[in-house]
PDB file of C-alpha atoms in Angstrom:
ATOM      1  CA  GLY E1006      43.750  50.181 172.460  1.00 80.00           C
ATOM      2  CA  ASN E1007      40.834  51.627 170.531  1.00 86.00           C
ATOM      3  CA  SER E1008      39.283  49.740 167.637  1.00 91.00           C
ATOM      4  CA  VAL E1009      36.328  49.982 165.262  1.00 94.00           C
ATOM      5  CA  THR E1010      34.718  47.045 163.466  1.00 95.00           C
ATOM      6  CA  GLN E1011      32.377  47.491 160.524  1.00 94.00           C
ATOM      7  CA  MET E1012      30.266  44.939 158.753  1.00 84.00           C
ATOM      8  CA  GLU E1013      31.901  43.279 155.797  1.00 79.00           C
ATOM      9  CA  GLY E1014      31.070  44.612 152.381  1.00 83.00           C
ATOM     10  CA  PRO E1015      30.452  45.211 149.647  1.00 94.00           C
ATOM     11  CA  VAL E1016      26.761  45.981 150.074  1.00 96.00           C
ATOM     12  CA  THR E1017      24.612  46.097 146.956  1.00 97.00           C
ATOM     13  CA  LEU E1018      21.072  47.483 147.094  1.00 97.00           C
ATOM     14  CA  SER E1019      18.337  48.600 144.776  1.00 97.00           C
ATOM     15  CA  GLU E1020      17.206  52.212 144.818  1.00 97.00           C
ATOM     16  CA  GLU E1021      14.730  52.988 147.649  1.00 97.00           C
ATOM     17  CA  ALA E1022      15.860  49.992 149.719  1.00 97.00           C
ATOM     18  CA  PHE E1023      16.595  50.281 153.452  1.00 98.00           C
ATOM     19  CA  LEU E1024      20.249  50.496 154.441  1.00 97.00           C
ATOM     20  CA  THR E1025      21.993  49.376 157.616  1.00 97.00           C
ATOM     21  CA  ILE E1026      25.758  49.316 158.028  1.00 97.00           C
ATOM     22  CA  ASN E1027      26.806  47.916 161.383  1.00 97.00           C
ATOM     23  CA  CYS E1028      29.589  49.458 163.442  1.00 97.00           C
ATOM     24  CA  THR E1029      30.852  48.431 166.866  1.00 97.00           C
ATOM     25  CA  TYR E1030      33.736  49.868 168.807  1.00 95.00           C
ATOM     26  CA  THR E1031      36.127  49.260 171.678  1.00 94.00           C
ATOM     27  CA  ALA E1032      37.401  52.266 173.570  1.00 89.00           C
ATOM     28  CA  THR E1033      38.312  53.503 176.993  1.00 81.00           C
ATOM     29  CA  GLY E1034      36.546  56.548 178.322  1.00 78.00           C
ATOM     30  CA  TYR E1035      33.846  58.342 176.350  1.00 80.00           C
ATOM     31  CA  PRO E1036      34.793  58.661 172.698  1.00 87.00           C
ATOM     32  CA  SER E1037      32.999  60.700 170.073  1.00 88.00           C
ATOM     33  CA  LEU E1038      31.699  58.665 167.132  1.00 92.00           C
ATOM     34  CA  PHE E1039      31.597  59.592 163.460  1.00 93.00           C
ATOM     35  CA  TRP E1040      30.500  58.336 160.081  1.00 96.00           C
ATOM     36  CA  TYR E1041      32.503  59.520 157.084  1.00 96.00           C
ATOM     37  CA  VAL E1042      31.676  58.989 153.415  1.00 97.00           C
ATOM     38  CA  GLN E1043      34.110  58.791 150.509  1.00 95.00           C
ATOM     39  CA  TYR E1044      32.726  59.314 147.011  1.00 94.00           C
ATOM     40  CA  PRO E1045      34.756  58.002 144.060  1.00 89.00           C
ATOM     41  CA  GLY E1046      37.949  59.983 143.491  1.00 85.00           C
ATOM     42  CA  GLU E1047      37.484  62.155 146.557  1.00 87.00           C
ATOM     43  CA  GLY E1048      38.687  62.415 150.132  1.00 89.00           C
ATOM     44  CA  LEU E1049      36.538  61.618 153.152  1.00 92.00           C
ATOM     45  CA  GLN E1050      33.673  63.890 154.168  1.00 92.00           C
ATOM     46  CA  LEU E1051      31.994  63.957 157.542  1.00 93.00           C
ATOM     47  CA  LEU E1052      28.492  62.513 157.245  1.00 96.00           C
ATOM     48  CA  LEU E1053      27.327  62.685 160.860  1.00 95.00           C
ATOM     49  CA  LYS E1054      28.573  62.524 164.426  1.00 92.00           C
ATOM     50  CA  ALA E1055      27.524  61.888 168.021  1.00 92.00           C
ATOM     51  CA  THR E1056      29.486  62.979 171.054  1.00 87.00           C
ATOM     52  CA  LYS E1057      27.752  61.218 173.961  1.00 88.00           C
ATOM     53  CA  ALA E1058      25.632  58.202 174.763  1.00 91.00           C
ATOM     54  CA  ASP E1059      22.091  58.193 173.268  1.00 95.00           C
ATOM     55  CA  ASP E1060      22.913  61.076 170.921  1.00 94.00           C
ATOM     56  CA  LYS E1061      21.523  60.625 167.424  1.00 97.00           C
ATOM     57  CA  GLY E1062      23.496  62.053 164.535  1.00 96.00           C
ATOM     58  CA  SER E1063      21.665  62.713 161.274  1.00 97.00           C
ATOM     59  CA  ASN E1064      22.379  64.193 157.858  1.00 97.00           C
ATOM     60  CA  LYS E1065      21.093  63.728 154.288  1.00 95.00           C
ATOM     61  CA  GLY E1066      18.566  61.110 155.463  1.00 97.00           C
ATOM     62  CA  PHE E1067      21.219  59.047 157.251  1.00 98.00           C
ATOM     63  CA  GLU E1068      21.008  58.422 160.997  1.00 98.00           C
ATOM     64  CA  ALA E1069      23.088  56.733 163.672  1.00 98.00           C
ATOM     65  CA  THR E1070      22.558  56.480 167.442  1.00 98.00           C
ATOM     66  CA  TYR E1071      25.407  56.257 169.955  1.00 96.00           C
ATOM     67  CA  ARG E1072      24.616  53.123 172.009  1.00 96.00           C
ATOM     68  CA  LYS E1073      27.009  52.829 174.927  1.00 92.00           C
ATOM     69  CA  GLU E1074      25.408  49.647 176.303  1.00 93.00           C
ATOM     70  CA  THR E1075      26.067  47.772 173.063  1.00 95.00           C
ATOM     71  CA  THR E1076      29.129  49.845 172.016  1.00 95.00           C
ATOM     72  CA  SER E1077      27.532  50.389 168.618  1.00 96.00           C
ATOM     73  CA  PHE E1078      26.912  53.193 166.131  1.00 97.00           C
ATOM     74  CA  HIS E1079      25.014  51.615 163.254  1.00 98.00           C
ATOM     75  CA  LEU E1080      24.327  53.722 160.148  1.00 98.00           C
ATOM     76  CA  GLU E1081      20.794  53.628 158.677  1.00 98.00           C
ATOM     77  CA  LYS E1082      18.901  55.207 155.808  1.00 98.00           C
ATOM     78  CA  GLY E1083      15.299  54.513 154.963  1.00 97.00           C
ATOM     79  CA  SER E1084      15.502  54.855 151.185  1.00 96.00           C
ATOM     80  CA  VAL E1085      18.852  54.857 149.402  1.00 97.00           C
ATOM     81  CA  GLN E1086      19.578  56.557 146.089  1.00 97.00           C
ATOM     82  CA  VAL E1087      22.076  55.797 143.355  1.00 97.00           C
ATOM     83  CA  SER E1088      23.987  58.905 144.457  1.00 96.00           C
ATOM     84  CA  ASP E1089      24.610  57.264 147.868  1.00 97.00           C
ATOM     85  CA  SER E1090      27.020  54.800 146.241  1.00 97.00           C
ATOM     86  CA  ALA E1091      30.292  55.363 148.101  1.00 97.00           C
ATOM     87  CA  VAL E1092      32.566  53.945 150.783  1.00 95.00           C
ATOM     88  CA  TYR E1093      31.379  54.514 154.352  1.00 97.00           C
ATOM     89  CA  PHE E1094      33.743  54.635 157.329  1.00 95.00           C
ATOM     90  CA  CYS E1095      32.871  54.459 160.997  1.00 96.00           C
ATOM     91  CA  ALA E1096      35.369  56.186 163.297  1.00 93.00           C
ATOM     92  CA  LEU E1097      35.926  57.117 166.909  1.00 90.00           C
ATOM     93  CA  SER E1098      37.784  60.023 168.404  1.00 85.00           C
ATOM     94  CA  ASP E1099      39.990  59.371 171.358  1.00 73.00           C
ATOM     95  CA  THR E1100      39.344  62.138 173.852  1.00 65.00           C
ATOM     96  CA  GLY E1101      42.216  61.285 176.151  1.00 57.00           C
ATOM     97  CA  GLY E1102      44.590  64.013 177.284  1.00 55.00           C
ATOM     98  CA  THR E1103      47.285  63.542 174.655  1.00 55.00           C
ATOM     99  CA  SER E1104      45.156  62.219 171.822  1.00 57.00           C
ATOM    100  CA  TYR E1105      44.616  65.558 170.073  1.00 60.00           C
ATOM    101  CA  GLY E1106      41.392  64.181 168.676  1.00 69.00           C
ATOM    102  CA  LYS E1107      42.956  61.672 166.333  1.00 79.00           C
ATOM    103  CA  LEU E1108      40.517  59.196 164.814  1.00 87.00           C
ATOM    104  CA  THR E1109      40.526  55.416 164.690  1.00 89.00           C
ATOM    105  CA  PHE E1110      38.723  54.120 161.586  1.00 91.00           C
ATOM    106  CA  GLY E1111      36.926  50.948 160.659  1.00 93.00           C
ATOM    107  CA  GLN E1112      37.883  49.151 157.473  1.00 93.00           C
ATOM    108  CA  GLY E1113      35.186  50.806 155.368  1.00 94.00           C
ATOM    109  CA  THR E1114      32.064  49.409 153.695  1.00 95.00           C
ATOM    110  CA  ILE E1115      31.530  49.783 149.965  1.00 95.00           C
ATOM    111  CA  LEU E1116      27.912  50.560 149.093  1.00 96.00           C
ATOM    112  CA  THR E1117      26.606  50.229 145.537  1.00 97.00           C
ATOM    113  CA  VAL E1118      23.040  51.267 144.752  1.00 97.00           C
ATOM    114  CA  HIS E1119      21.467  50.160 141.459  1.00 96.00           C
ATOM    115  CA  PRO E1120      18.552  51.966 139.747  1.00 95.00           C
TER     116      PRO E1120
ATOM    117  CA  ASP D 103      34.559  75.955 153.839  1.00 68.00           C
ATOM    118  CA  VAL D 104      37.717  74.370 155.113  1.00 66.00           C
ATOM    119  CA  LYS D 105      40.069  73.469 152.340  1.00 89.00           C
ATOM    120  CA  VAL D 106      42.782  70.869 152.681  1.00 94.00           C
ATOM    121  CA  THR D 107      44.922  70.665 149.562  1.00 96.00           C
ATOM    122  CA  GLN D 108      47.295  67.863 148.703  1.00 96.00           C
ATOM    123  CA  SER D 109      49.821  68.843 146.090  1.00 90.00           C
ATOM    124  CA  SER D 110      49.547  65.761 143.863  1.00 91.00           C
ATOM    125  CA  ARG D 111      46.659  63.434 142.997  1.00 93.00           C
ATOM    126  CA  TYR D 112      48.910  60.776 141.464  1.00 95.00           C
ATOM    127  CA  LEU D 113      52.608  60.041 141.905  1.00 96.00           C
ATOM    128  CA  VAL D 114      54.790  57.293 140.485  1.00 97.00           C
ATOM    129  CA  LYS D 115      58.203  56.821 142.090  1.00 97.00           C
ATOM    130  CA  ARG D 116      60.959  54.254 141.938  1.00 97.00           C
ATOM    131  CA  THR D 117      62.127  52.063 144.802  1.00 98.00           C
ATOM    132  CA  GLY D 118      64.733  53.858 146.889  1.00 97.00           C
ATOM    133  CA  GLU D 119      63.680  57.385 145.920  1.00 97.00           C
ATOM    134  CA  LYS D 120      63.005  60.015 148.560  1.00 97.00           C
ATOM    135  CA  VAL D 121      59.390  61.130 148.236  1.00 97.00           C
ATOM    136  CA  PHE D 122      57.697  64.244 149.574  1.00 97.00           C
ATOM    137  CA  LEU D 123      53.919  64.521 149.936  1.00 97.00           C
ATOM    138  CA  GLU D 124      52.699  68.023 150.694  1.00 97.00           C
ATOM    139  CA  CYS D 125      49.517  69.145 152.429  1.00 97.00           C
ATOM    140  CA  VAL D 126      48.233  72.659 153.076  1.00 97.00           C
ATOM    141  CA  GLN D 127      45.145  73.754 155.047  1.00 95.00           C
ATOM    142  CA  ASP D 128      43.607  77.211 155.059  1.00 93.00           C
ATOM    143  CA  MET D 129      41.654  77.273 158.347  1.00 87.00           C
ATOM    144  CA  ASP D 130      44.370  77.840 160.930  1.00 89.00           C
ATOM    145  CA  HIS D 131      43.844  74.361 162.392  1.00 89.00           C
ATOM    146  CA  GLU D 132      46.276  73.291 165.090  1.00 89.00           C
ATOM    147  CA  ASN D 133      46.098  69.575 164.331  1.00 90.00           C
ATOM    148  CA  MET D 134      47.177  67.873 161.132  1.00 93.00           C
ATOM    149  CA  PHE D 135      47.290  64.177 160.301  1.00 94.00           C
ATOM    150  CA  TRP D 136      48.618  61.775 157.688  1.00 97.00           C
ATOM    151  CA  TYR D 137      46.738  58.538 157.069  1.00 96.00           C
ATOM    152  CA  ARG D 138      47.210  55.820 154.510  1.00 96.00           C
ATOM    153  CA  GLN D 139      44.230  53.999 153.049  1.00 94.00           C
ATOM    154  CA  ASP D 140      44.412  50.412 151.857  1.00 93.00           C
ATOM    155  CA  PRO D 141      41.533  48.138 150.776  1.00 87.00           C
ATOM    156  CA  GLY D 142      40.197  46.061 153.644  1.00 85.00           C
ATOM    157  CA  LEU D 143      42.331  47.917 156.196  1.00 88.00           C
ATOM    158  CA  GLY D 144      40.545  51.254 156.323  1.00 88.00           C
ATOM    159  CA  LEU D 145      42.620  54.275 157.274  1.00 91.00           C
ATOM    160  CA  ARG D 146      45.707  53.911 159.426  1.00 93.00           C
ATOM    161  CA  LEU D 147      47.406  56.830 161.113  1.00 93.00           C
ATOM    162  CA  ILE D 148      51.028  57.399 160.152  1.00 96.00           C
ATOM    163  CA  TYR D 149      51.904  60.635 161.991  1.00 96.00           C
ATOM    164  CA  PHE D 150      50.143  63.641 163.402  1.00 92.00           C
ATOM    165  CA  SER D 151      51.112  67.099 164.549  1.00 93.00           C
ATOM    166  CA  TYR D 152      49.421  69.310 167.147  1.00 88.00           C
ATOM    167  CA  ASP D 153      51.541  72.394 166.663  1.00 88.00           C
ATOM    168  CA  VAL D 154      54.325  73.824 164.553  1.00 91.00           C
ATOM    169  CA  LYS D 155      57.476  71.711 164.838  1.00 87.00           C
ATOM    170  CA  MET D 156      55.619  69.186 167.014  1.00 90.00           C
ATOM    171  CA  LYS D 157      54.918  65.651 165.832  1.00 92.00           C
ATOM    172  CA  GLU D 158      53.732  62.347 167.229  1.00 92.00           C
ATOM    173  CA  LYS D 159      53.944  58.851 165.807  1.00 94.00           C
ATOM    174  CA  GLY D 160      50.724  57.179 164.825  1.00 92.00           C
ATOM    175  CA  ASP D 161      50.112  53.478 164.424  1.00 91.00           C
ATOM    176  CA  ILE D 162      52.381  52.805 161.425  1.00 95.00           C
ATOM    177  CA  PRO D 163      55.262  55.349 161.394  1.00 97.00           C
ATOM    178  CA  GLU D 164      57.988  53.001 160.170  1.00 96.00           C
ATOM    179  CA  GLY D 165      59.553  54.170 156.919  1.00 96.00           C
ATOM    180  CA  TYR D 166      58.032  57.652 157.179  1.00 98.00           C
ATOM    181  CA  SER D 167      58.918  60.999 158.672  1.00 97.00           C
ATOM    182  CA  VAL D 168      57.106  64.346 158.753  1.00 97.00           C
ATOM    183  CA  SER D 169      57.842  68.035 158.822  1.00 96.00           C
ATOM    184  CA  ARG D 170      55.754  70.935 160.056  1.00 96.00           C
ATOM    185  CA  GLU D 171      57.649  74.209 159.761  1.00 94.00           C
ATOM    186  CA  LYS D 172      54.529  76.341 159.301  1.00 95.00           C
ATOM    187  CA  LYS D 173      51.091  75.931 160.831  1.00 94.00           C
ATOM    188  CA  GLU D 174      49.314  75.500 157.518  1.00 95.00           C
ATOM    189  CA  ARG D 175      51.681  72.960 155.968  1.00 97.00           C
ATOM    190  CA  PHE D 176      52.363  69.336 156.919  1.00 97.00           C
ATOM    191  CA  SER D 177      54.699  67.222 154.811  1.00 97.00           C
ATOM    192  CA  LEU D 178      55.041  63.451 154.743  1.00 98.00           C
ATOM    193  CA  ILE D 179      58.438  62.098 153.732  1.00 98.00           C
ATOM    194  CA  LEU D 180      59.277  58.623 152.542  1.00 97.00           C
ATOM    195  CA  GLU D 181      63.012  58.432 153.148  1.00 94.00           C
ATOM    196  CA  SER D 182      63.560  55.492 150.772  1.00 97.00           C
ATOM    197  CA  ALA D 183      60.391  54.439 149.012  1.00 97.00           C
ATOM    198  CA  SER D 184      59.513  50.767 148.897  1.00 97.00           C
ATOM    199  CA  THR D 185      56.846  48.877 146.968  1.00 97.00           C
ATOM    200  CA  ASN D 186      54.885  48.187 150.156  1.00 97.00           C
ATOM    201  CA  GLN D 187      54.358  51.928 150.473  1.00 98.00           C
ATOM    202  CA  THR D 188      52.194  51.943 147.359  1.00 98.00           C
ATOM    203  CA  SER D 189      48.923  53.297 148.720  1.00 97.00           C
ATOM    204  CA  MET D 190      46.472  56.187 148.928  1.00 96.00           C
ATOM    205  CA  TYR D 191      47.708  58.874 151.319  1.00 97.00           C
ATOM    206  CA  LEU D 192      45.209  61.194 152.986  1.00 96.00           C
ATOM    207  CA  CYS D 193      45.978  64.392 154.849  1.00 96.00           C
ATOM    208  CA  ALA D 194      43.527  65.870 157.351  1.00 94.00           C
ATOM    209  CA  SER D 195      43.293  68.797 159.754  1.00 93.00           C
ATOM    210  CA  SER D 196      41.141  69.762 162.750  1.00 88.00           C
ATOM    211  CA  PHE D 197      40.785  71.864 165.843  1.00 80.00           C
ATOM    212  CA  PRO D 198      41.503  69.977 169.079  1.00 67.00           C
ATOM    213  CA  ILE D 199      39.248  67.390 170.692  1.00 62.00           C
ATOM    214  CA  ARG D 200      35.821  66.239 169.530  1.00 60.00           C
ATOM    215  CA  SER D 201      35.971  68.223 166.299  1.00 72.00           C
ATOM    216  CA  PRO D 202      35.705  66.414 162.975  1.00 79.00           C
ATOM    217  CA  LEU D 203      38.629  65.961 160.654  1.00 86.00           C
ATOM    218  CA  HIS D 204      38.662  67.710 157.282  1.00 90.00           C
ATOM    219  CA  PHE D 205      40.331  65.668 154.576  1.00 93.00           C
ATOM    220  CA  GLY D 206      42.159  66.423 151.355  1.00 94.00           C
ATOM    221  CA  ASN D 207      41.366  64.462 148.192  1.00 93.00           C
ATOM    222  CA  GLY D 208      44.295  62.139 148.615  1.00 94.00           C
ATOM    223  CA  THR D 209      47.503  61.285 146.788  1.00 96.00           C
ATOM    224  CA  ARG D 210      47.702  57.907 145.119  1.00 96.00           C
ATOM    225  CA  LEU D 211      51.339  56.862 145.266  1.00 97.00           C
ATOM    226  CA  THR D 212      52.716  53.988 143.231  1.00 98.00           C
ATOM    227  CA  VAL D 213      56.238  52.758 143.961  1.00 98.00           C
ATOM    228  CA  THR D 214      57.731  50.566 141.230  1.00 97.00           C
TER     229      THR D 214
END
């Protein structure tokens, strides 16, 4: 079956530091890949996505590249802010015939950014 | 903007009670999903629905059922709540295939 593995957290950084959160996946076929963010007390919001190999998703200074050869979709940001403190989830969308686009999620990575 | 509304932010129920969690979306999405979120486990799919009156089991359906009588509403039912069902429950909706999910803010359920 499909699975997503994220790096263990929590991750604690100082403001303006470089961020990487690793994500690898196992899937049959050609899944779409997503990063979601969950701010305290809220539901999940889509941060970025990529639908085919070598696509780069980007939003709010975050980037991730769909690497089929390494089955990875690592999240990066060059300079984090305190407001980026949240839980980040990597996910894949099964595009099989009866999947209806349901997502498989990683376990989430808690990011805390200090001033 | 898509809005997915879950009827309660916090619920406290007793063991053995029947519990209803309600979710409504306003964008005419065909697909709706119920996930539960637990620390260290991420989100796990309980049930999903791809049309009115249609439902499919997810990865952890035991102890739950669902109802979708109208396109915009998807209900999760705990037939007899147990303490191991204490969790955050998230509802989501989407159009089919390759489209992102839109989530509600979640219902934190405590079963005592």
